[in-house]
PDB file of C-alpha atoms in Angstrom:
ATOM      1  CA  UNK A   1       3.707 -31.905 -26.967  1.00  0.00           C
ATOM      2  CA  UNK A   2       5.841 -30.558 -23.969  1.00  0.00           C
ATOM      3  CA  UNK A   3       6.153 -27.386 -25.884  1.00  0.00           C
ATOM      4  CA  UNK A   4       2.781 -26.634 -26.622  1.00  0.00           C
ATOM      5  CA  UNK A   5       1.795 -27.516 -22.773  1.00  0.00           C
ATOM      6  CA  UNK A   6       4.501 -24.583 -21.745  1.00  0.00           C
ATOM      7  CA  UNK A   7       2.831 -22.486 -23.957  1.00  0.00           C
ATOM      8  CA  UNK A   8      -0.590 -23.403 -22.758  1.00  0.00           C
ATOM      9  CA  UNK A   9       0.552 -22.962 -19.019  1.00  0.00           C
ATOM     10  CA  UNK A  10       2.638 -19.200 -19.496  1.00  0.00           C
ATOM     11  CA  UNK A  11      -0.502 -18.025 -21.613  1.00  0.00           C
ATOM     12  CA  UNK A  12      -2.609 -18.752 -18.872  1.00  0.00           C
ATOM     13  CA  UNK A  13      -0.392 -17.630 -16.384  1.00  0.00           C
ATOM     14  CA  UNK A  14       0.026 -14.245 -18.212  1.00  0.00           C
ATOM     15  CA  UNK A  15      -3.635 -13.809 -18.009  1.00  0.00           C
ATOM     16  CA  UNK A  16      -4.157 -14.357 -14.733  1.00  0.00           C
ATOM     17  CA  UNK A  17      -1.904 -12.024 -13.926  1.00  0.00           C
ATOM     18  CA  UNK A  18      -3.185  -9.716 -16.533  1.00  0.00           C
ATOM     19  CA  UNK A  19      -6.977 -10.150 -14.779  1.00  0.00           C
ATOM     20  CA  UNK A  20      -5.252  -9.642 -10.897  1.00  0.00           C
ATOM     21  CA  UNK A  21      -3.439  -6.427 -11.799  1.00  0.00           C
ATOM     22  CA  UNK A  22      -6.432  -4.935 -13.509  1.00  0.00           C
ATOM     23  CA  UNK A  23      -8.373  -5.934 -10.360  1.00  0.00           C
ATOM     24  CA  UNK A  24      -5.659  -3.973  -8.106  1.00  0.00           C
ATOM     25  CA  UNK A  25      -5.781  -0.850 -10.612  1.00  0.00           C
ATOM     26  CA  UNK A  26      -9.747  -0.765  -9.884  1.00  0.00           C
ATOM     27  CA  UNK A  27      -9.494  -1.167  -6.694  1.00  0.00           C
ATOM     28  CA  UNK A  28      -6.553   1.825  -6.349  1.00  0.00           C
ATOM     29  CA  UNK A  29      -8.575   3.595  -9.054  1.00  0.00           C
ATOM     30  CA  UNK A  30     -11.759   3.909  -6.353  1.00  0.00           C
ATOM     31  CA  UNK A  31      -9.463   5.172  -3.471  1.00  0.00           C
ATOM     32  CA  UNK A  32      -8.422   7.962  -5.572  1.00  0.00           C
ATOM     33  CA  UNK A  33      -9.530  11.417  -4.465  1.00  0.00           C
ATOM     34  CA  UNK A  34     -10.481  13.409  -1.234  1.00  0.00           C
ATOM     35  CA  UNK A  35     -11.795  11.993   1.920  1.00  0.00           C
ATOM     36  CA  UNK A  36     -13.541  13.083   4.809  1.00  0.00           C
ATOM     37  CA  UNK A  37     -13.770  11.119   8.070  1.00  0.00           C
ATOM     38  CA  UNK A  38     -16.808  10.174   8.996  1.00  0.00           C
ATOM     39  CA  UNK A  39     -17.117   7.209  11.617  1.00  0.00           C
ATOM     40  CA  UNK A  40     -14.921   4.535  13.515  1.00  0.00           C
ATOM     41  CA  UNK A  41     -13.110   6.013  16.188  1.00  0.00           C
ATOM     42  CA  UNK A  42     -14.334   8.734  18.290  1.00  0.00           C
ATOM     43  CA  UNK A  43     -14.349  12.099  16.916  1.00  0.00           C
ATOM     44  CA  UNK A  44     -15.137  15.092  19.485  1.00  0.00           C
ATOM     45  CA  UNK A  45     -15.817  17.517  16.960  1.00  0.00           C
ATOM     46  CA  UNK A  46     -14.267  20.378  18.804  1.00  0.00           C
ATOM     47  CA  UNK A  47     -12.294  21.572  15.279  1.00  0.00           C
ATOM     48  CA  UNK A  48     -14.081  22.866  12.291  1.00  0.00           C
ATOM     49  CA  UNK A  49     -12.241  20.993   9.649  1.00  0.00           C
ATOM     50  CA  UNK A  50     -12.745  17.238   9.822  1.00  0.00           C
ATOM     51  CA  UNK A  51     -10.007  15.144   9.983  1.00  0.00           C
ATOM     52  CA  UNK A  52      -9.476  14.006   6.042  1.00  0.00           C
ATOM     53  CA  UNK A  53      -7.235  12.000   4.003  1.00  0.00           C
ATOM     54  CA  UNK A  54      -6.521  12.706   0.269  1.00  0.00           C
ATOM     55  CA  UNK A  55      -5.480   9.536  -2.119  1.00  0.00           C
ATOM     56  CA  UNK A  56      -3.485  10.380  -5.431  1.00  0.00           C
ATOM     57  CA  UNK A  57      -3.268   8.332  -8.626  1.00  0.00           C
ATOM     58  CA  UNK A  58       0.747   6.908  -7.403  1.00  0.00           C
ATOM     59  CA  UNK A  59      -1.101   6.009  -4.439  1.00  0.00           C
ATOM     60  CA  UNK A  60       0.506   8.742  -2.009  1.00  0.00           C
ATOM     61  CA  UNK A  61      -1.872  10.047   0.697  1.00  0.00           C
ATOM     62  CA  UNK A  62      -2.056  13.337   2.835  1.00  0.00           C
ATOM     63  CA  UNK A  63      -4.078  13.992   5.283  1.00  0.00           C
ATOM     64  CA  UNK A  64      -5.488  15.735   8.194  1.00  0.00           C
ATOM     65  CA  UNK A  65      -5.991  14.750  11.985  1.00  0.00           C
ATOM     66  CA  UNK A  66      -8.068  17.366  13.265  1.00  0.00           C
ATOM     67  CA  UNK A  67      -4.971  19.270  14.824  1.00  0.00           C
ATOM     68  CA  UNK A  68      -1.542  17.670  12.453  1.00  0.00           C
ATOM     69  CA  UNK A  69      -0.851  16.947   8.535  1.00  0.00           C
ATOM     70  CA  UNK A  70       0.542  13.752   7.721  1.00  0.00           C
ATOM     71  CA  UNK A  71       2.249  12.393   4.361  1.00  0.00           C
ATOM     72  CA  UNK A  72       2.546   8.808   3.067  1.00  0.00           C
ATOM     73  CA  UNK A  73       1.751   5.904   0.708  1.00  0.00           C
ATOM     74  CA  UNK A  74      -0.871   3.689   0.944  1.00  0.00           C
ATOM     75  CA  UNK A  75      -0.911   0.015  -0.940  1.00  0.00           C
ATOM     76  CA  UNK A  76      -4.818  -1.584  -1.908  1.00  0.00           C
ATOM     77  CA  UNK A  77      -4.489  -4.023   0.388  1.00  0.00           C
ATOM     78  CA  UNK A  78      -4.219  -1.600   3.408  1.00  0.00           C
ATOM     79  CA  UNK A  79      -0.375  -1.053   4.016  1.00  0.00           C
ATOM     80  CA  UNK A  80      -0.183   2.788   5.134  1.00  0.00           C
ATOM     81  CA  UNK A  81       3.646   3.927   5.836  1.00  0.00           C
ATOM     82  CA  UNK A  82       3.217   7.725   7.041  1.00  0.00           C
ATOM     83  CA  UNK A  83       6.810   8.818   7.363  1.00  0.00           C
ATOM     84  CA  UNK A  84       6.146  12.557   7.906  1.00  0.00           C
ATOM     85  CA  UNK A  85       3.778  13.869  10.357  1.00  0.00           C
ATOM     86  CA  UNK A  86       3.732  17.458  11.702  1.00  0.00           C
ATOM     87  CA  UNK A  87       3.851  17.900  15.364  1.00  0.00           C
ATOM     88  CA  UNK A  88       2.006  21.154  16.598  1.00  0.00           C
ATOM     89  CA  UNK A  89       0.580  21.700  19.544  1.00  0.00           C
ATOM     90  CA  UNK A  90      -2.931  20.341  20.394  1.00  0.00           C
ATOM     91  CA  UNK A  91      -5.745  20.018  22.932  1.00  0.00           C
ATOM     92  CA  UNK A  92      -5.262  16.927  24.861  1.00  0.00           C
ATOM     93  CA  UNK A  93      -8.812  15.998  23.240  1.00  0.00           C
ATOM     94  CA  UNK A  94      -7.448  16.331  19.527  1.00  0.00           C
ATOM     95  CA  UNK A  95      -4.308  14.347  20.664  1.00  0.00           C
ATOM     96  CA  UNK A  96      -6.561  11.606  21.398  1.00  0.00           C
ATOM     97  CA  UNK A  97      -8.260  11.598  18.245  1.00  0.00           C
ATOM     98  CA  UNK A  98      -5.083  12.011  16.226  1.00  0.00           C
ATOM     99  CA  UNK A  99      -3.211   9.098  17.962  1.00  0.00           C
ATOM    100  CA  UNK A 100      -6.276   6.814  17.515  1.00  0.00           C
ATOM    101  CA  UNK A 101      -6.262   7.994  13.924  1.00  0.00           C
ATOM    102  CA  UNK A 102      -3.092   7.195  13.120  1.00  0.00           C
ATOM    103  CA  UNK A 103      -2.854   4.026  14.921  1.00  0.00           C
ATOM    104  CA  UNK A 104      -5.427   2.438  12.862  1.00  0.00           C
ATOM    105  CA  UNK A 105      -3.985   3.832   9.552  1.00  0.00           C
ATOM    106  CA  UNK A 106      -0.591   2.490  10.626  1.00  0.00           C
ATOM    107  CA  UNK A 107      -2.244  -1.228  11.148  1.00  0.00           C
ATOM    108  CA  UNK A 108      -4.402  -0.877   8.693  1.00  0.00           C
ATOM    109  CA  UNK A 109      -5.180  -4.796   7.362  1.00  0.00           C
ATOM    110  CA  UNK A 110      -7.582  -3.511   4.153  1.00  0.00           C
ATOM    111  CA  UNK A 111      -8.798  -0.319   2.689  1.00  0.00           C
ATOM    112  CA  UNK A 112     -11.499  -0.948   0.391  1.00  0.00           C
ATOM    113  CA  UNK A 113     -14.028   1.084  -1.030  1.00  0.00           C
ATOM    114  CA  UNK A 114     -17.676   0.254  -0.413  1.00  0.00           C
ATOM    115  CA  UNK A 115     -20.815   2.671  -1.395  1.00  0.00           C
ATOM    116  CA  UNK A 116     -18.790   5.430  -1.669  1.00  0.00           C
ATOM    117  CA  UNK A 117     -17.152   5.490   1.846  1.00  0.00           C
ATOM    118  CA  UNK A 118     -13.665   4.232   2.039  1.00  0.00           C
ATOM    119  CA  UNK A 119     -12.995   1.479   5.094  1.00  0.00           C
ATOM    120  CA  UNK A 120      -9.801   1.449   7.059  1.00  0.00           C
ATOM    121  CA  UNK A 121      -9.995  -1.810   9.215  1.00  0.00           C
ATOM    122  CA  UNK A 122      -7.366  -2.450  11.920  1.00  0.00           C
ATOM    123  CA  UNK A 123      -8.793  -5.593  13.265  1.00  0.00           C
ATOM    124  CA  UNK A 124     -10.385  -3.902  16.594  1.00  0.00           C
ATOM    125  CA  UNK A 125     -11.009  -0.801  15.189  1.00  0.00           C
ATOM    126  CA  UNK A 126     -11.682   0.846  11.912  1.00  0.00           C
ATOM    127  CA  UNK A 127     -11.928   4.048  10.116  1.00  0.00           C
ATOM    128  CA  UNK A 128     -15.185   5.899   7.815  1.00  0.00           C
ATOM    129  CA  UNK A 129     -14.170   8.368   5.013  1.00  0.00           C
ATOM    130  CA  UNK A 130     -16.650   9.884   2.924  1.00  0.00           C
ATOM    131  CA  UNK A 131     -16.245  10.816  -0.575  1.00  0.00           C
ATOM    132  CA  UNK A 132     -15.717  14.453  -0.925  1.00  0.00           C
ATOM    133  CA  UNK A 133     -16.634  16.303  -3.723  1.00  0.00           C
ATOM    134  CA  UNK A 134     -12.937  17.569  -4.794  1.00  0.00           C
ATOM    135  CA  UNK A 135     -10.732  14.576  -5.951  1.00  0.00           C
TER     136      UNK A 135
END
């Protein structure tokens, strides 16, 4: 009797597992690709290239701040370390956007994905990518 309850228990335990990890592979699956920001923090459009992020399959992210490149990982449930970030020269304006940027990736508390635009919430403030059409 004891043995068949183990059993019961570690089958259902391996398929709850099994259901969670597929959930976290959808949910990394839909970051996957380019993105283009579109919303959250102010963005005083004085560059021509939007700031952008880019999400690979391993989950490592590049991206653009409107003046720097930056290089990281992100996790699904919104844990951004960017280690390497450039550090050229910029209008005071573009600093301002940058910083603000990557503030709210660094204390990011989710990413998700919802109608094609990928949410970066920080608690106060948040960021809007749109999908691009490269991924």
């Amino acid at each position: 009797m004891k043995k068949a309850t183990i059993c019961l228990l570690a089958l259902i335990t391996i398929s709850l597992t099994g259901c969670f990890s597929n959930q976290q592979l959808d949910k990394s699956a839909q970051m996957v690709g380019g993105w283009k920001l579109k919303g959250g923090i102010e963005i005083p459009g004085i560059t021509k290239r939007r700031p952008s992020l880019n999400i690979e399959p391993n989950m490592e992210v590049t991206g653009f701040t409107g003046c720097n490149l930056f290089k990281g990982k992100v996790e699904p449930d919104g844990d951004f370390s960017l280690p390497a970030v450039t550090h050229k020269m910029c209008l005071p304006e573009l600093v301002k956007q940058e910083n603000e940027m990557l503030n709210v990736l660094r204390s990011a508390t989710s990413i998700e994905v919802i109608n094609s635009s990928l949410i970066v919430d920080a608690g106060d403030k948040f960021l809007v990518f749109e999908k691009t059409n490269a991924s």
